[in-house]
Coordinates of C-alpha atoms in Angstrom, one line a residue:
Chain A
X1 CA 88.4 36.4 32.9
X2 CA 85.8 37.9 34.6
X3 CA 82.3 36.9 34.3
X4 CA 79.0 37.6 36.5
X5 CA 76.3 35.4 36.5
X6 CA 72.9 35.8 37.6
X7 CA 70.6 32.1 36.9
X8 CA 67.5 33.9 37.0
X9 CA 65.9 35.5 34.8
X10 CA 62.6 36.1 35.9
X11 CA 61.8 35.2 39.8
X12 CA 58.3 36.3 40.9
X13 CA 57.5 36.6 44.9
X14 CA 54.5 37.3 47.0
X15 CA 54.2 40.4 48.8
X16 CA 55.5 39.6 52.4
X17 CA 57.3 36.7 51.3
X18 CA 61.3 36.4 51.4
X19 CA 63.3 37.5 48.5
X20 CA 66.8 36.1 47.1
X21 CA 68.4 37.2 44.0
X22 CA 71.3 34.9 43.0
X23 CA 74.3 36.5 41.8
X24 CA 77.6 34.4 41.3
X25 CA 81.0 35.8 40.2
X26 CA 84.4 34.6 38.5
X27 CA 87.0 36.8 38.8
X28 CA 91.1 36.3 40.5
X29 CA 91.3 39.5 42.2
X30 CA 89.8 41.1 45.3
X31 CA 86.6 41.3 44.2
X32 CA 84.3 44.3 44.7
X33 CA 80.5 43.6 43.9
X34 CA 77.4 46.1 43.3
X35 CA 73.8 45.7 42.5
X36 CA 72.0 48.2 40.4
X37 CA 69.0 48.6 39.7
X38 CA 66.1 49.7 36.9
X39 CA 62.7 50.5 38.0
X40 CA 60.0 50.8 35.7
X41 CA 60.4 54.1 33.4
X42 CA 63.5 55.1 35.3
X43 CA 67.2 55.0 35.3
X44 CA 69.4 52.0 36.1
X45 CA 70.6 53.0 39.4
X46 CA 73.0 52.2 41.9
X47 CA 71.4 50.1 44.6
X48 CA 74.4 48.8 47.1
X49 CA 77.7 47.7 47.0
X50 CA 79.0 45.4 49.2
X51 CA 82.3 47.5 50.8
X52 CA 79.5 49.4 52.0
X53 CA 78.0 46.6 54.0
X54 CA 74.6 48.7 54.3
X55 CA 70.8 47.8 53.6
X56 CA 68.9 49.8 51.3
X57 CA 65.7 49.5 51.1
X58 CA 65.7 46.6 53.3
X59 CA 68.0 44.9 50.7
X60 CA 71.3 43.0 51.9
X61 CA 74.1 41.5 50.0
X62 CA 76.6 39.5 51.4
X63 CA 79.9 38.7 50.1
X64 CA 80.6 35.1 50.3
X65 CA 84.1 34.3 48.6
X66 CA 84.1 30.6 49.4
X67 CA 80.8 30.0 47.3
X68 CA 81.9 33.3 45.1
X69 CA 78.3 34.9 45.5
X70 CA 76.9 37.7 46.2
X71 CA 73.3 37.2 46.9
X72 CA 70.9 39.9 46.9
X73 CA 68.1 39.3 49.5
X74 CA 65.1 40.7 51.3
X75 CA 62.9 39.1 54.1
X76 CA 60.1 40.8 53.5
X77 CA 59.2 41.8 49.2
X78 CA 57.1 45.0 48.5
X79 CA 55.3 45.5 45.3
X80 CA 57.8 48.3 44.7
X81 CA 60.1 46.2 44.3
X82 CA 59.2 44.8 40.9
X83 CA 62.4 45.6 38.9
X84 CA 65.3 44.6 36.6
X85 CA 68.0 43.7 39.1
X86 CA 71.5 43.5 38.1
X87 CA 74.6 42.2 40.0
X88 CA 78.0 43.8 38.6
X89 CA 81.6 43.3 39.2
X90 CA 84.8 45.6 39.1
X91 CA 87.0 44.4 36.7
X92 CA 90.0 46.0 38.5
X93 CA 90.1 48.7 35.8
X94 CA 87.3 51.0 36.8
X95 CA 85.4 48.9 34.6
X96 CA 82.0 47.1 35.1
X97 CA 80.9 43.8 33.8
X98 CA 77.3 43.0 34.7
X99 CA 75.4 39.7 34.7
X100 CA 72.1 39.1 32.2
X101 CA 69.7 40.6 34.9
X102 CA 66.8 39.3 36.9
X103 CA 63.3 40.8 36.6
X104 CA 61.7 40.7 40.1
X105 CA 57.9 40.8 39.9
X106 CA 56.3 41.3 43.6
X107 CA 52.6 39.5 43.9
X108 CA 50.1 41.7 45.3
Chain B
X1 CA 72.2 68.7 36.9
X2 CA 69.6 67.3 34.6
X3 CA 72.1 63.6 34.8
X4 CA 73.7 62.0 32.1
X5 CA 71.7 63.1 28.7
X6 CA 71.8 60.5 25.6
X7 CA 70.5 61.1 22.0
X8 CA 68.7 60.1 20.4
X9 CA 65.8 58.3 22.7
X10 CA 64.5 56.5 19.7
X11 CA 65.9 55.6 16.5
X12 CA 64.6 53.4 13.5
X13 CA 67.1 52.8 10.5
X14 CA 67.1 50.5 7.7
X15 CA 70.4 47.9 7.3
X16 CA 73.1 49.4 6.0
X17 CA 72.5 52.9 7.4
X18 CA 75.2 54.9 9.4
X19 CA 73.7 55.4 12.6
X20 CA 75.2 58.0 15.3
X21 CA 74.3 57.5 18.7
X22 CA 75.9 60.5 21.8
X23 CA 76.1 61.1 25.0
X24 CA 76.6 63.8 27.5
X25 CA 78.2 63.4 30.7
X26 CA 77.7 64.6 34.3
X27 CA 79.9 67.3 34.7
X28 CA 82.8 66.6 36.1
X29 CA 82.8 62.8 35.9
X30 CA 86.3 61.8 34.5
X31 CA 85.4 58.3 33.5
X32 CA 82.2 57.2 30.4
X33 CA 81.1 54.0 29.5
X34 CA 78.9 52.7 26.3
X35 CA 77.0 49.7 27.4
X36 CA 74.5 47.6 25.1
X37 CA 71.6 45.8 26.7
X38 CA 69.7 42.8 25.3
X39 CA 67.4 40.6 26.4
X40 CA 70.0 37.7 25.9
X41 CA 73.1 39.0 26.8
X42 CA 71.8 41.9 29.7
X43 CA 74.2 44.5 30.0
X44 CA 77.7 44.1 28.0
X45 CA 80.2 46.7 28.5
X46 CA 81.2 48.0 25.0
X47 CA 84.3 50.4 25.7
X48 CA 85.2 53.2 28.6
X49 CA 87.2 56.1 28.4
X50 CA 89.1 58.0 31.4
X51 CA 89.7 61.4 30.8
X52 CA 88.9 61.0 27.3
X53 CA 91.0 58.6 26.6
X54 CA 89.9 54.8 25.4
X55 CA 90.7 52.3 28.2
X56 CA 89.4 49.1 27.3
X57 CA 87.6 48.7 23.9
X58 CA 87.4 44.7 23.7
X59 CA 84.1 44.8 23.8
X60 CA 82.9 46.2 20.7
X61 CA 81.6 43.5 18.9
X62 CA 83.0 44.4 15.6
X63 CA 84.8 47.1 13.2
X64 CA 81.7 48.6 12.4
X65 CA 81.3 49.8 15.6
X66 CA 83.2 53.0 17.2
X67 CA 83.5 55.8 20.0
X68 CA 84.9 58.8 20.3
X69 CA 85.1 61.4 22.9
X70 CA 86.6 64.4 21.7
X71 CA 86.3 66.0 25.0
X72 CA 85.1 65.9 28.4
X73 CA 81.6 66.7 27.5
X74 CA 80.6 64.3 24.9
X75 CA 80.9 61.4 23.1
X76 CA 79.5 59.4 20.0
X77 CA 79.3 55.9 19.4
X78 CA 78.7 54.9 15.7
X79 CA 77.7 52.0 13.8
X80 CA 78.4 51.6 10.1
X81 CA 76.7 50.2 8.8
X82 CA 74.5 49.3 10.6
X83 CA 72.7 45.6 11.0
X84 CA 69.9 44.3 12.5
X85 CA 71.0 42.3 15.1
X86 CA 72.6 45.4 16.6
X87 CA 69.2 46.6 17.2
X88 CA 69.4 47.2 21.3
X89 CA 69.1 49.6 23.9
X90 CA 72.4 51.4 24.3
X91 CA 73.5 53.1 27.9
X92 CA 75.7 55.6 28.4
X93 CA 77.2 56.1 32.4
X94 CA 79.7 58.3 33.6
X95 CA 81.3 58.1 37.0
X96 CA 84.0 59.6 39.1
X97 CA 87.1 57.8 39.4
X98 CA 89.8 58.3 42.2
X99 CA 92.8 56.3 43.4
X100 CA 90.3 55.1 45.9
X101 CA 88.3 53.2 43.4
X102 CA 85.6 53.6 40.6
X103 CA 82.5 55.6 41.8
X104 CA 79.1 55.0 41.2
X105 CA 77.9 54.6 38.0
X106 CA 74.9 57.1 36.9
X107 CA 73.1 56.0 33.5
X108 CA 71.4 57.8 30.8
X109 CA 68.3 56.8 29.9
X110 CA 68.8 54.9 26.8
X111 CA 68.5 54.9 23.0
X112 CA 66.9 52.4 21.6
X113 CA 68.0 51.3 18.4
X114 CA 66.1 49.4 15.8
X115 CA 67.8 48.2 12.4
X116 CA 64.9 46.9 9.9

């Protein structure tokens, strides 16, 4: 079965400091992994996905299938980037399962 | 395209009340999805259509609890009756799907349901 799981769920950061949102996965396939995420009084959005192999806002997520995780990190946090992270998985079915969420709060 | 549009935003409803929640898609998106978030649980998929059609409904918690979507441009999901632990914030998304995989997901902004 599929499952996501995210350990955390609160994490606060300094500004400047290194963030790393945990994200593990159970699934037999070929996995395909997104984060999404919900800033304050907006949408729950589409952040990256990890066939795309891209940064967005200075965000990175690599796919390790050894460890099955796919770890959302940042080497430098902004206070805009206080959110509601989620890491979601492709059930093979054009269907999503996400994990519980982890609510990043930058320090000023 | 003014995204996908849920109603309503807000609603309060005593136990045992039917209680109708519905959803607009972006146009043109073949694929919908009712999702229920809770602090405990996060984000649990409840069912998705493509083209209309009910894929995968094991995640609605119980018979009191369905979805329709009578056509492209809308759908309904309905509890009856209703209790109070399915008090939640319920998501609609819609997305395009193509032999090259599921598309990105774009979410509604919510209605938040309270069951007294």
């Amino acid at each position: 079965a599929q499952r996501v799981t995210q350990p955390e769920k609160l994490l606060s950061v300094f500004k400047g400091a290194p963030v790393e949102l945990k994200c593990n996965y159970s699934y037999s396939g070929s996995p395909e992994l997104f984060w999404y995420v919900q800033y304050s009084r907006q949408r729950l959005q589409l952040l990256l996905r990890h066939i795309s192999r891209e940064s967005i806002k200075g965000f990175t997520a690599d796919l390790n299938k050894g460890e099955t995780s796919f770890h959302l990190k940042k080497p430098f946090a902004q206070e805009e980037d206080s959110a509601m992270y989620y890491c979601a998985l492709n059930g093979g079915a054009n269907n999503l399962f996400f994990g519980t969420g982890t609510r990043l709060t930058v320090i000023p | 395209d003014a995204g996908v549009i849920q109603s309503p935003r807000h609603e309060v409803t005593e136990m045992g009340q039917e209680v109708t929640l519905r959803c607009k898609p972006i146009s043109g998106h073949n694929s919908l999805f009712w999702y229920r978030q809770t602090m405990m649980r996060g984000l649990e998929l409840l069912i998705y259509f493509n083209n209309n059609v009910p894929i995968d409904d094991s995640g609605m918690p119980e018979d009191r609890f369905s979805a329709k979507m009578p056509n492209a441009s809308f759908s309904t999901l309905k509890i009856q009756p209703s209790e109070p632990r399915d008090s939640a914030v319920y998501f609609c998304a819609s997305s395009l799907f193509t032999p090259a995989g599921p598309g990105e997901l774009f979410f509604g902004e919510g209605s938040r349901l309270t069951v007294l």
